[in-house]
C-alpha cells in the first residue's frame, strides 16, 4: 500500500531526537548508526530512518523483511551508563515502548516475545536489535515495525508468522500516518529508556505482564544445545525461566525455535 512520505520536521519538533538522517534506501540503519558513532563526537540523540532497507539485521544471522509502507529506524542515543550485560533488559524495555505506541493506534493483543520481538494477535509485527556503539557508551536502538506493508506481499516463508498494523485494522484500505506512528514510538522509547536508566522497579513486572511465552511449551536453541519445557516467567535480570524435566533453566540468550 502507498504511504505518504515521512514528515521529518515533525520528528525533531515532537520528540527527543536532535537530528534526523533519512535514506531512500540503505542496507541497515543499525550499520549506519554504528558507523556514524565511530566518527562522531557530538552527544546528540540521532535518528537513522529509511523507506527501504535491503539488508536489515536481527539477532544473530536473522534478517528483517522491510516492505513498502513499513517503518525501519535506529536511534543513536547520547552517551549512557550502560554495559553489555544489560542489553537483554534494554531490549525487553524497548519492546514495552513499541507495545505502548502500537496500542495508541489499534485494538489488538500486543505482546512481548522474549527476547526482542513484539507480536500482534499471535504474529510478529516488530523486531528490535540493541547494540552498543563501540566504546562510545552510546546505544543503538534498531526497530522494524510493519505498519502499512501488508504481509500478503511478504516472502512466502513469513506470511504465516508475520503481521502488520494494516492487516488487523477494521478498514485495510485506510493507511496509517507513518509519521504519527514513528513519533509515538520515539516518544515511548524516550520514556521507557529514562525509566530503565532510573532503575524503575516496575519494569520487570511489565515484561512479565506482556509476555507472550509464559505458560507455553517452548523450545529454545542455545549455544549449549536445545532446551525444551514450559516457560515459567521472565526474571528480573531479563532471563527467560523455563521449567524442564531436569529442573529450572535460566536462559540469557538463544532463539525460541518453537512455542505452542
GROMACS .gro file of C-alpha atoms in nm:
model
  260
    1UNK     CA    1   0.000   0.000   0.000
    2UNK     CA    2   0.123   0.350  -0.086
    3UNK     CA    3   0.223   0.557   0.217
    4UNK     CA    4   0.278   0.930   0.240
    5UNK     CA    5   0.641   1.042   0.280
    6UNK     CA    6   0.766   1.087   0.635
    7UNK     CA    7   0.742   1.443   0.767
    8UNK     CA    8   1.091   1.476   0.911
    9UNK     CA    9   1.033   1.818   1.069
   10UNK     CA   10   0.764   1.669   1.293
   11UNK     CA   11   1.014   1.423   1.434
   12UNK     CA   12   1.257   1.682   1.574
   13UNK     CA   13   0.967   1.906   1.675
   14UNK     CA   14   0.767   1.645   1.868
   15UNK     CA   15   1.030   1.405   2.004
   16UNK     CA   16   1.365   1.399   2.183
   17UNK     CA   17   1.553   1.345   1.856
   18UNK     CA   18   1.802   1.623   1.777
   19UNK     CA   19   1.898   1.522   1.423
   20UNK     CA   20   1.742   1.301   1.154
   21UNK     CA   21   1.937   1.112   0.887
   22UNK     CA   22   1.697   0.995   0.616
   23UNK     CA   23   1.781   0.744   0.343
   24UNK     CA   24   1.563   0.646   0.048
   25UNK     CA   25   1.732   0.306   0.064
   26UNK     CA   26   2.009   0.163   0.280
   27UNK     CA   27   2.145  -0.177   0.375
   28UNK     CA   28   2.090  -0.135   0.750
   29UNK     CA   29   2.003   0.162   0.968
   30UNK     CA   30   2.189   0.000   1.258
   31UNK     CA   31   2.502  -0.021   1.043
   32UNK     CA   32   2.465   0.347   0.953
   33UNK     CA   33   2.423   0.446   1.317
   34UNK     CA   34   2.725   0.241   1.428
   35UNK     CA   35   2.943   0.387   1.151
   36UNK     CA   36   2.833   0.739   1.240
   37UNK     CA   37   2.902   0.685   1.610
   38UNK     CA   38   3.256   0.571   1.533
   39UNK     CA   39   3.347   0.908   1.382
   40UNK     CA   40   3.114   1.149   1.563
   41UNK     CA   41   3.197   1.338   1.881
   42UNK     CA   42   2.861   1.505   1.939
   43UNK     CA   43   2.632   1.392   2.224
   44UNK     CA   44   2.308   1.426   2.028
   45UNK     CA   45   2.015   1.188   2.003
   46UNK     CA   46   2.012   1.097   1.634
   47UNK     CA   47   1.766   0.906   1.418
   48UNK     CA   48   1.857   0.697   1.113
   49UNK     CA   49   1.546   0.612   0.915
   50UNK     CA   50   1.480   0.468   0.572
   51UNK     CA   51   1.192   0.390   0.341
   52UNK     CA   52   1.359   0.070   0.224
   53UNK     CA   53   1.617  -0.145   0.398
   54UNK     CA   54   1.791  -0.405   0.185
   55UNK     CA   55   1.983  -0.600   0.448
   56UNK     CA   56   1.814  -0.539   0.780
   57UNK     CA   57   1.972  -0.727   1.068
   58UNK     CA   58   1.809  -0.913   1.352
   59UNK     CA   59   1.973  -1.112   1.628
   60UNK     CA   60   2.245  -1.349   1.513
   61UNK     CA   61   2.206  -1.426   1.143
   62UNK     CA   62   1.838  -1.327   1.128
   63UNK     CA   63   1.720  -1.083   0.863
   64UNK     CA   64   1.428  -0.839   0.875
   65UNK     CA   65   1.179  -0.800   0.590
   66UNK     CA   66   1.123  -0.430   0.521
   67UNK     CA   67   0.827  -0.395   0.286
   68UNK     CA   68   0.692  -0.076   0.130
   69UNK     CA   69   0.493   0.113   0.392
   70UNK     CA   70   0.685  -0.022   0.690
   71UNK     CA   71   0.892   0.178   0.937
   72UNK     CA   72   1.260   0.095   0.981
   73UNK     CA   73   1.480   0.308   1.202
   74UNK     CA   74   1.766   0.319   1.450
   75UNK     CA   75   1.814   0.565   1.734
   76UNK     CA   76   2.168   0.655   1.833
   77UNK     CA   77   2.143   0.774   2.192
   78UNK     CA   78   2.366   1.022   2.372
   79UNK     CA   79   2.631   0.854   2.591
   80UNK     CA   80   2.470   0.642   2.864
   81UNK     CA   81   2.592   0.436   3.157
   82UNK     CA   82   2.503   0.101   3.001
   83UNK     CA   83   2.709  -0.216   2.981
   84UNK     CA   84   2.685  -0.514   2.750
   85UNK     CA   85   2.535  -0.721   3.031
   86UNK     CA   86   2.215  -0.514   3.049
   87UNK     CA   87   2.134  -0.519   2.676
   88UNK     CA   88   1.879  -0.804   2.717
   89UNK     CA   89   1.694  -0.592   2.972
   90UNK     CA   90   1.712  -0.287   2.744
   91UNK     CA   91   1.569  -0.496   2.459
   92UNK     CA   92   1.271  -0.607   2.669
   93UNK     CA   93   1.213  -0.250   2.785
   94UNK     CA   94   1.221  -0.117   2.430
   95UNK     CA   95   0.967  -0.386   2.344
   96UNK     CA   96   0.737  -0.232   2.603
   97UNK     CA   97   0.787   0.107   2.438
   98UNK     CA   98   0.680  -0.026   2.098
   99UNK     CA   99   0.380  -0.203   2.254
  100UNK     CA  100   0.272   0.121   2.421
  101UNK     CA  101   0.299   0.310   2.092
  102UNK     CA  102   0.119   0.049   1.879
  103UNK     CA  103  -0.168   0.034   2.128
  104UNK     CA  104  -0.233   0.404   2.062
  105UNK     CA  105  -0.338   0.321   1.705
  106UNK     CA  106  -0.503  -0.021   1.703
  107UNK     CA  107  -0.703  -0.253   1.923
  108UNK     CA  108  -0.541  -0.593   1.942
  109UNK     CA  109  -0.345  -0.831   2.159
  110UNK     CA  110   0.003  -0.676   2.158
  111UNK     CA  111   0.260  -0.884   2.344
  112UNK     CA  112   0.632  -0.918   2.410
  113UNK     CA  113   0.808  -1.227   2.276
  114UNK     CA  114   1.133  -1.279   2.459
  115UNK     CA  115   1.392  -1.158   2.390
  116UNK     CA  116   1.333  -0.889   2.126
  117UNK     CA  117   1.007  -0.921   1.929
  118UNK     CA  118   0.664  -0.762   1.952
  119UNK     CA  119   0.367  -0.972   1.847
  120UNK     CA  120   0.022  -0.860   1.741
  121UNK     CA  121  -0.257  -1.116   1.760
  122UNK     CA  122  -0.005  -1.402   1.781
  123UNK     CA  123   0.209  -1.290   1.484
  124UNK     CA  124   0.526  -1.084   1.465
  125UNK     CA  125   0.475  -0.715   1.396
  126UNK     CA  126   0.806  -0.572   1.516
  127UNK     CA  127   1.166  -0.673   1.574
  128UNK     CA  128   1.421  -0.494   1.789
  129UNK     CA  129   1.801  -0.500   1.782
  130UNK     CA  130   2.000  -0.329   2.057
  131UNK     CA  131   2.374  -0.272   2.013
  132UNK     CA  132   2.649  -0.081   2.189
  133UNK     CA  133   2.828   0.166   1.965
  134UNK     CA  134   3.186   0.059   2.028
  135UNK     CA  135   3.346   0.233   2.325
  136UNK     CA  136   3.131   0.546   2.296
  137UNK     CA  137   2.878   0.443   2.566
  138UNK     CA  138   2.605   0.514   2.311
  139UNK     CA  139   2.324   0.271   2.243
  140UNK     CA  140   2.181   0.190   1.903
  141UNK     CA  141   1.812   0.102   1.926
  142UNK     CA  142   1.711  -0.057   1.597
  143UNK     CA  143   1.343  -0.119   1.525
  144UNK     CA  144   1.148  -0.260   1.235
  145UNK     CA  145   0.771  -0.216   1.252
  146UNK     CA  146   0.518  -0.342   0.999
  147UNK     CA  147   0.271  -0.056   0.952
  148UNK     CA  148   0.118  -0.017   0.604
  149UNK     CA  149   0.304  -0.308   0.444
  150UNK     CA  150   0.052  -0.591   0.419
  151UNK     CA  151   0.205  -0.929   0.483
  152UNK     CA  152   0.028  -1.056   0.171
  153UNK     CA  153   0.332  -0.907  -0.005
  154UNK     CA  154   0.585  -1.065   0.232
  155UNK     CA  155   0.814  -1.353   0.135
  156UNK     CA  156   0.615  -1.675   0.144
  157UNK     CA  157   0.802  -1.813   0.444
  158UNK     CA  158   0.691  -1.513   0.655
  159UNK     CA  159   0.322  -1.496   0.568
  160UNK     CA  160   0.212  -1.737   0.840
  161UNK     CA  161   0.424  -1.587   1.115
  162UNK     CA  162   0.419  -1.211   1.047
  163UNK     CA  163   0.152  -0.945   1.052
  164UNK     CA  164   0.124  -0.568   1.018
  165UNK     CA  165  -0.086  -0.294   1.168
  166UNK     CA  166  -0.275  -0.250   0.839
  167UNK     CA  167  -0.359  -0.622   0.832
  168UNK     CA  168  -0.552  -0.615   1.158
  169UNK     CA  169  -0.738  -0.287   1.147
  170UNK     CA  170  -1.106  -0.276   1.051
  171UNK     CA  171  -1.051  -0.087   0.723
  172UNK     CA  172  -0.748  -0.236   0.544
  173UNK     CA  173  -0.765   0.038   0.279
  174UNK     CA  174  -0.713   0.319   0.533
  175UNK     CA  175  -0.338   0.374   0.566
  176UNK     CA  176  -0.182   0.481   0.893
  177UNK     CA  177   0.003   0.811   0.923
  178UNK     CA  178   0.354   0.666   0.945
  179UNK     CA  179   0.497   0.989   1.083
  180UNK     CA  180   0.247   0.982   1.369
  181UNK     CA  181   0.331   0.618   1.440
  182UNK     CA  182   0.705   0.691   1.435
  183UNK     CA  183   0.664   0.994   1.661
  184UNK     CA  184   0.466   0.787   1.911
  185UNK     CA  185   0.732   0.514   1.907
  186UNK     CA  186   1.014   0.763   1.960
  187UNK     CA  187   0.830   0.931   2.246
  188UNK     CA  188   0.774   0.597   2.416
  189UNK     CA  189   1.135   0.488   2.358
  190UNK     CA  190   1.247   0.803   2.538
  191UNK     CA  191   1.009   0.749   2.830
  192UNK     CA  192   1.092   0.382   2.876
  193UNK     CA  193   1.464   0.438   2.836
  194UNK     CA  194   1.453   0.701   3.110
  195UNK     CA  195   1.263   0.460   3.332
  196UNK     CA  196   1.525   0.192   3.268
  197UNK     CA  197   1.815   0.426   3.346
  198UNK     CA  198   1.636   0.527   3.668
  199UNK     CA  199   1.610   0.155   3.755
  200UNK     CA  200   1.232   0.162   3.774
  201UNK     CA  201   1.146  -0.150   3.980
  202UNK     CA  202   0.814  -0.193   3.799
  203UNK     CA  203   0.969  -0.271   3.460
  204UNK     CA  204   1.026  -0.645   3.519
  205UNK     CA  205   0.662  -0.682   3.622
  206UNK     CA  206   0.561  -0.513   3.296
  207UNK     CA  207   0.780  -0.753   3.095
  208UNK     CA  208   0.602  -1.040   3.266
  209UNK     CA  209   0.255  -0.891   3.222
  210UNK     CA  210   0.307  -0.863   2.846
  211UNK     CA  211   0.495  -1.191   2.795
  212UNK     CA  212   0.369  -1.398   2.503
  213UNK     CA  213   0.551  -1.716   2.605
  214UNK     CA  214   0.457  -1.754   2.972
  215UNK     CA  215   0.272  -2.081   3.032
  216UNK     CA  216   0.354  -2.220   2.688
  217UNK     CA  217   0.557  -2.518   2.577
  218UNK     CA  218   0.870  -2.384   2.411
  219UNK     CA  219   1.192  -2.498   2.251
  220UNK     CA  220   1.496  -2.270   2.270
  221UNK     CA  221   1.811  -2.319   2.068
  222UNK     CA  222   2.112  -2.206   2.271
  223UNK     CA  223   2.490  -2.241   2.237
  224UNK     CA  224   2.462  -2.518   2.498
  225UNK     CA  225   2.202  -2.707   2.296
  226UNK     CA  226   1.823  -2.712   2.274
  227UNK     CA  227   1.613  -2.655   2.585
  228UNK     CA  228   1.254  -2.779   2.587
  229UNK     CA  229   1.000  -2.713   2.860
  230UNK     CA  230   0.733  -2.478   2.989
  231UNK     CA  231   0.803  -2.106   3.004
  232UNK     CA  232   0.754  -2.002   3.365
  233UNK     CA  233   0.836  -1.632   3.360
  234UNK     CA  234   1.088  -1.362   3.278
  235UNK     CA  235   1.332  -1.299   3.562
  236UNK     CA  236   1.419  -0.953   3.688
  237UNK     CA  237   1.755  -0.975   3.508
  238UNK     CA  238   1.587  -1.049   3.173
  239UNK     CA  239   1.644  -1.424   3.168
  240UNK     CA  240   1.366  -1.649   3.039
  241UNK     CA  241   1.278  -1.901   3.311
  242UNK     CA  242   1.194  -2.244   3.171
  243UNK     CA  243   1.077  -2.548   3.365
  244UNK     CA  244   1.223  -2.865   3.211
  245UNK     CA  245   1.209  -3.230   3.318
  246UNK     CA  246   1.563  -3.184   3.452
  247UNK     CA  247   1.483  -2.871   3.651
  248UNK     CA  248   1.469  -2.494   3.610
  249UNK     CA  249   1.672  -2.326   3.336
  250UNK     CA  250   1.750  -1.955   3.315
  251UNK     CA  251   1.811  -1.865   2.951
  252UNK     CA  252   2.006  -1.547   2.884
  253UNK     CA  253   2.037  -1.597   2.511
  254UNK     CA  254   1.910  -1.814   2.234
  255UNK     CA  255   1.638  -1.841   1.974
  256UNK     CA  256   1.285  -1.954   2.051
  257UNK     CA  257   1.252  -2.212   1.775
  258UNK     CA  258   0.900  -2.329   1.862
  259UNK     CA  259   0.621  -2.242   2.101
  260UNK     CA  260   0.266  -2.368   2.142
   0.00000   0.00000   0.00000
